[in-house]
XYZ file of N, CA and C in Angstrom:
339
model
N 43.723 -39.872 -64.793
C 43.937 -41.272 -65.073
C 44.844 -41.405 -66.280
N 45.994 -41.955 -66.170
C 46.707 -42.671 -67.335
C 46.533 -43.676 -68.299
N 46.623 -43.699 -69.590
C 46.419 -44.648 -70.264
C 47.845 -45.534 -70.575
N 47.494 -46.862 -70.386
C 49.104 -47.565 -70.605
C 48.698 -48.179 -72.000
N 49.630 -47.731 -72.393
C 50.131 -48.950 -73.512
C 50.167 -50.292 -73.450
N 49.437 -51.043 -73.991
C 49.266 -52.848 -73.892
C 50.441 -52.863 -74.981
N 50.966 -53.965 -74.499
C 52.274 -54.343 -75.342
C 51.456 -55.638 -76.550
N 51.727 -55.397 -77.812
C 50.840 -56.094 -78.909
C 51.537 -57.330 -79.164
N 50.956 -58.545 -79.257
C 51.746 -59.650 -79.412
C 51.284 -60.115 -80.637
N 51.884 -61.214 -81.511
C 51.416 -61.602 -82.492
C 50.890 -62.611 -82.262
N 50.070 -63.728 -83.080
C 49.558 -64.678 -82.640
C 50.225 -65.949 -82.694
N 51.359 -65.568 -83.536
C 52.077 -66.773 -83.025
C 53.071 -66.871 -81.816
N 53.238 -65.772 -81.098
C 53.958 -66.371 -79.667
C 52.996 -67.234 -79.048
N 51.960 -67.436 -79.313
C 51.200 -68.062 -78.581
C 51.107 -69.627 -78.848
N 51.721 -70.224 -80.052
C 51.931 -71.152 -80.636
C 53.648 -71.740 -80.319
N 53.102 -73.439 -80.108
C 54.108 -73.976 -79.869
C 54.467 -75.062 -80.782
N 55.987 -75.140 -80.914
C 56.214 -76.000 -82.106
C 55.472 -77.496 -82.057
N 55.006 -78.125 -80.586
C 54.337 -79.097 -80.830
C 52.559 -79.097 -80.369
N 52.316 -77.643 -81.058
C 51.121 -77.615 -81.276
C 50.993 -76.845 -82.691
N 50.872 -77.460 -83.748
C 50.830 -76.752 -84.768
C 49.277 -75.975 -85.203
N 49.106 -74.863 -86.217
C 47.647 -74.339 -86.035
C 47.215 -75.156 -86.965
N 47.660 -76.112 -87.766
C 47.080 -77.023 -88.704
C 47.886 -77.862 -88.968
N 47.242 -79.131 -88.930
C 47.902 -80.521 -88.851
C 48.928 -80.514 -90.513
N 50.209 -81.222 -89.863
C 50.983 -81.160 -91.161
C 50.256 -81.509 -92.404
N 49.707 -82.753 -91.500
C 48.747 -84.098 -92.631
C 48.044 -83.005 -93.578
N 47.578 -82.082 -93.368
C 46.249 -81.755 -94.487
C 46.780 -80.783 -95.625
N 48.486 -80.839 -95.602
C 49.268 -80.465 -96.945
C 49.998 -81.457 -97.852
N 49.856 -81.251 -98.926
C 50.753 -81.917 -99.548
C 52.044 -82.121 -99.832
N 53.164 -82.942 -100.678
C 54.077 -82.705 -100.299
C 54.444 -81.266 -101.040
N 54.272 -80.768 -102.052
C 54.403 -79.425 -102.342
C 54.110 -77.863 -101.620
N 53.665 -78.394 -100.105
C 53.167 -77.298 -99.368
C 51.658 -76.787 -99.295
N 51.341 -77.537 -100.871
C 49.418 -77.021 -100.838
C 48.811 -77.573 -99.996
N 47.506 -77.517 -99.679
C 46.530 -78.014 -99.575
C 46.406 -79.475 -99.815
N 46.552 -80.508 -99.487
C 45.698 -81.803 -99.922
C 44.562 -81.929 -100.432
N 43.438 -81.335 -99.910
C 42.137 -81.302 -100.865
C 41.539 -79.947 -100.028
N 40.770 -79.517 -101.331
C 40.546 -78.044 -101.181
C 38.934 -77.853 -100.528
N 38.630 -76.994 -99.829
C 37.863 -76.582 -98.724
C 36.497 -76.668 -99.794
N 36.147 -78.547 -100.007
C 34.574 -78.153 -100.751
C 33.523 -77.413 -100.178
N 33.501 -76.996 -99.056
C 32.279 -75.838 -98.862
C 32.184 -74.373 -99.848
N 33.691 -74.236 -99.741
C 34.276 -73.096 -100.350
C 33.688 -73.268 -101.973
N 34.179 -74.432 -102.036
C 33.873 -74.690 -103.647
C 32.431 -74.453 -103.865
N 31.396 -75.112 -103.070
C 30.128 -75.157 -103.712
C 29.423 -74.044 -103.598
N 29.902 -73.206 -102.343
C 29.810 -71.626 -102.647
C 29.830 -71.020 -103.854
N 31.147 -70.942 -104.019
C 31.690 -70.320 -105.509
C 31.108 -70.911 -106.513
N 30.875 -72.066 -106.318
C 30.294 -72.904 -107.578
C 28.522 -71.952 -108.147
N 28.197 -72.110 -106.466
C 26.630 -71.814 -106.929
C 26.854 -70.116 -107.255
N 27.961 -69.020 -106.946
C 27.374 -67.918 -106.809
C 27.938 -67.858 -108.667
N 29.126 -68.380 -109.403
C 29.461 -68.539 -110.793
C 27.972 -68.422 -111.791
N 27.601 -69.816 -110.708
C 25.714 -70.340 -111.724
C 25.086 -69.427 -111.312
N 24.950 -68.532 -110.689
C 23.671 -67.569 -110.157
C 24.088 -66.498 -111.784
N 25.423 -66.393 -111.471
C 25.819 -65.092 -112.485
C 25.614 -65.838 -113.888
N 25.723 -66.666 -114.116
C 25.362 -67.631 -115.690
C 24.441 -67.507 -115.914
N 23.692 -67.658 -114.730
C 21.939 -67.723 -114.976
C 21.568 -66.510 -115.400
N 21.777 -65.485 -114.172
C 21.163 -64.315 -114.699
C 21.929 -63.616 -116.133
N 23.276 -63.844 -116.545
C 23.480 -63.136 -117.821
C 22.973 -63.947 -119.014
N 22.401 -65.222 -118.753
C 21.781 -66.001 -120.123
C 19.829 -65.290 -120.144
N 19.694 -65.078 -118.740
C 18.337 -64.579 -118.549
C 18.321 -63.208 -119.237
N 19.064 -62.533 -118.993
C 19.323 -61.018 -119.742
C 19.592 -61.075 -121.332
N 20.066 -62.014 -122.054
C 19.813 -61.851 -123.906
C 18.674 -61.669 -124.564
N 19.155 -61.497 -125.526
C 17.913 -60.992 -126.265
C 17.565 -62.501 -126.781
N 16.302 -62.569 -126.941
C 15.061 -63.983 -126.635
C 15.791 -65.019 -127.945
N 16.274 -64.575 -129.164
C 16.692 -66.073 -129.625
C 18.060 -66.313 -129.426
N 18.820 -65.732 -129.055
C 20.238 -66.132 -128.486
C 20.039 -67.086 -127.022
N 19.241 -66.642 -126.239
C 18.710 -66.998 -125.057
C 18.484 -68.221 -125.053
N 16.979 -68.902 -126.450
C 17.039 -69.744 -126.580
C 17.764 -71.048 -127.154
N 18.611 -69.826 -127.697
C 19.720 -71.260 -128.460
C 20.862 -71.625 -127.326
N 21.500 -70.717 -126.997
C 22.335 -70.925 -125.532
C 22.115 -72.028 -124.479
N 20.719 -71.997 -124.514
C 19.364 -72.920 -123.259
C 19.475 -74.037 -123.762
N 19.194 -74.474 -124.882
C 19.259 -75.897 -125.587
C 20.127 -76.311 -126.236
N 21.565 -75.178 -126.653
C 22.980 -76.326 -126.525
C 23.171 -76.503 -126.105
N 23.381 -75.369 -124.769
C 24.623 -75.387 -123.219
C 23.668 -75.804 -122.263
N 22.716 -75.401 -121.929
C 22.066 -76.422 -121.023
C 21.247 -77.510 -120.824
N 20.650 -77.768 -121.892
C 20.108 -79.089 -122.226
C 20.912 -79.943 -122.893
N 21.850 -79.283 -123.640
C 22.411 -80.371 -124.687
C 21.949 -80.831 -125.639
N 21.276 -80.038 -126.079
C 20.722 -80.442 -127.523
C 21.945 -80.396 -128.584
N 21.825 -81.229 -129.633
C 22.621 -81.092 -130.981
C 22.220 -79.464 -131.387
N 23.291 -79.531 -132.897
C 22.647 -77.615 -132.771
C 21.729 -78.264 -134.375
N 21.730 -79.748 -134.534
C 20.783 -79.820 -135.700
C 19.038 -80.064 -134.953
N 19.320 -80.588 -133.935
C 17.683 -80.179 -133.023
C 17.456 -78.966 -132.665
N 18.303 -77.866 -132.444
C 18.492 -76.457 -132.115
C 17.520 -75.937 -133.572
N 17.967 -76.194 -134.093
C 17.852 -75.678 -136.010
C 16.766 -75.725 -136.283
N 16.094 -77.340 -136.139
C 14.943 -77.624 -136.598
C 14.066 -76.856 -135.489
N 14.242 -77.374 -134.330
C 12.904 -76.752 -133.537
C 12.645 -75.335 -133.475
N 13.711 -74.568 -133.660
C 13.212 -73.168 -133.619
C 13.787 -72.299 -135.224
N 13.949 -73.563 -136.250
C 13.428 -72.946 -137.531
C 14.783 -72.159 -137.851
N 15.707 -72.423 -137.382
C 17.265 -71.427 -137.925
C 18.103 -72.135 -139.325
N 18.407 -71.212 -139.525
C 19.562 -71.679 -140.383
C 20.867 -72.058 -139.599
N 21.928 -73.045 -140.294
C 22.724 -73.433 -139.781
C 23.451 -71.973 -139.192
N 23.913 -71.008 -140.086
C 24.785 -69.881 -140.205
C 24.078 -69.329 -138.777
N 22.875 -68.828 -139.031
C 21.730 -67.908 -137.764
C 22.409 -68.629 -136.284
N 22.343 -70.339 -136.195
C 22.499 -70.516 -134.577
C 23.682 -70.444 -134.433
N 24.346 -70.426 -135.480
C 25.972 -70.700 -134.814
C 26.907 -69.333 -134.598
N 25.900 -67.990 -135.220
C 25.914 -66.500 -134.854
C 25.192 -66.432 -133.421
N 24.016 -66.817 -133.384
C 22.956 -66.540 -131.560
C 24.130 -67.187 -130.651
N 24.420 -68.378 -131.245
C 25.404 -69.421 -130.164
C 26.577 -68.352 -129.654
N 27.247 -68.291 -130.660
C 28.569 -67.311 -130.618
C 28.055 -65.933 -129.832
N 27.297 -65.485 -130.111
C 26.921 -63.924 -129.237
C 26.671 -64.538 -127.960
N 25.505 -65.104 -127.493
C 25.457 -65.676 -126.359
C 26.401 -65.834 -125.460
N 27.349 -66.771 -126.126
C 28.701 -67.570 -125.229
C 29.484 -65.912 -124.697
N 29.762 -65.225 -125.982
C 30.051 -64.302 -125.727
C 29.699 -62.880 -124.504
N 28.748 -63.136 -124.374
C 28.199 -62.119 -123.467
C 27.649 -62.898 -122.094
N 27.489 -64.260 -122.456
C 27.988 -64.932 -120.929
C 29.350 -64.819 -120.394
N 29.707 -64.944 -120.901
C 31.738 -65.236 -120.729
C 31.839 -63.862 -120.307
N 31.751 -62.525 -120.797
C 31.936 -61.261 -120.548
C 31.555 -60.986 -118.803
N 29.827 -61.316 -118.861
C 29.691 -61.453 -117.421
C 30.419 -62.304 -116.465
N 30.626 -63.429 -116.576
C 31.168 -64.450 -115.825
C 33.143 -63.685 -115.757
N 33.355 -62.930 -116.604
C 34.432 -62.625 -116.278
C 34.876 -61.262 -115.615
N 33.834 -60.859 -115.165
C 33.247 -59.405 -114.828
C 33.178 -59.724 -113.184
N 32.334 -60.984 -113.114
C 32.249 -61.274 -111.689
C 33.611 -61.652 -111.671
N 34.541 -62.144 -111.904
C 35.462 -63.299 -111.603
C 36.956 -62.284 -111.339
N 36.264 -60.520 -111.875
C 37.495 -59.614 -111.761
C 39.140 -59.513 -113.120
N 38.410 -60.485 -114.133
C 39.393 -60.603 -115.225
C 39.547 -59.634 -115.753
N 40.564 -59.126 -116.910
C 41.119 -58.437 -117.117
C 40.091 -58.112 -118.957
C-alpha cells in the first residue's frame, strides 16, 4: 500500500474577500481591537490577585499587617501606627519591604525582567 501525500492548504484559501474571519467593525481605526476581550481581562485580573494574595500571605507577620491595612483596606498609615503601635519610621520601612516583595512576585508571574 502507498502512502500519498495530502497537499497542505492554509487556512486562508478557504476565506473569501466577502467573508471576512472577523468583522471589520470590531477594529479600530488604528487596526487594534475596539474593546478588548473582558473575559480575557477578568481572567488575568483574578489570576494577578491570586498571586498578590498569596505573596502578601507569605511576609513576615508585621509587614503583612501593615500592607493589609494600607493597600487593602485603606487605612491612613496614622491608623496603621496607632493600632498596631509603630513608629512613623517602622511602617513606612514594613510598607516599603512589603510593596517590595509583592511587586517582585507580581513581576515574576508577569515574566519581567
Amino acid at each position: 500500500m502507498r502512502c500519498g501525500r495530502r497537499a497542505a492548504l492554509r487556512f486562508s484559501a478557504f476565506a473569501t474577500p466577502d467573508d471576512p474571519s472577523v468583522d471589520p467593525d470590531r477594529f479600530a481605526h488604528d487596526g487594534a481591537w475596539d474593546s478588548p476581550l473582558e473575559p480575557w481581562r477578568a481572567i488575568l485580573d483574578s489570576e494577578a490577585r491570586a498571586v498578590i494574595e498569596a505573596a502578601i500571605a507569605a511576609l513576615p507577620e508585621h509587614q503583612r499587617q501593615v500592607i493589609e491595612l494600607r493597600d487593602v483596606e485603606g487605612w491612613s498609615s496614622e491608623e496603621v501606627r496607632n493600632v498596631l503601635e509603630l513608629s512613623e519610621t517602622n511602617q513606612r520601612v514594613l510598607l516599603h519591604r512589603a510593596r517590595s516583595k509583592v511587586r517582585a512576585a507580581l513581576e515574576a508571574y508577569l515574566g519581567a525582567d
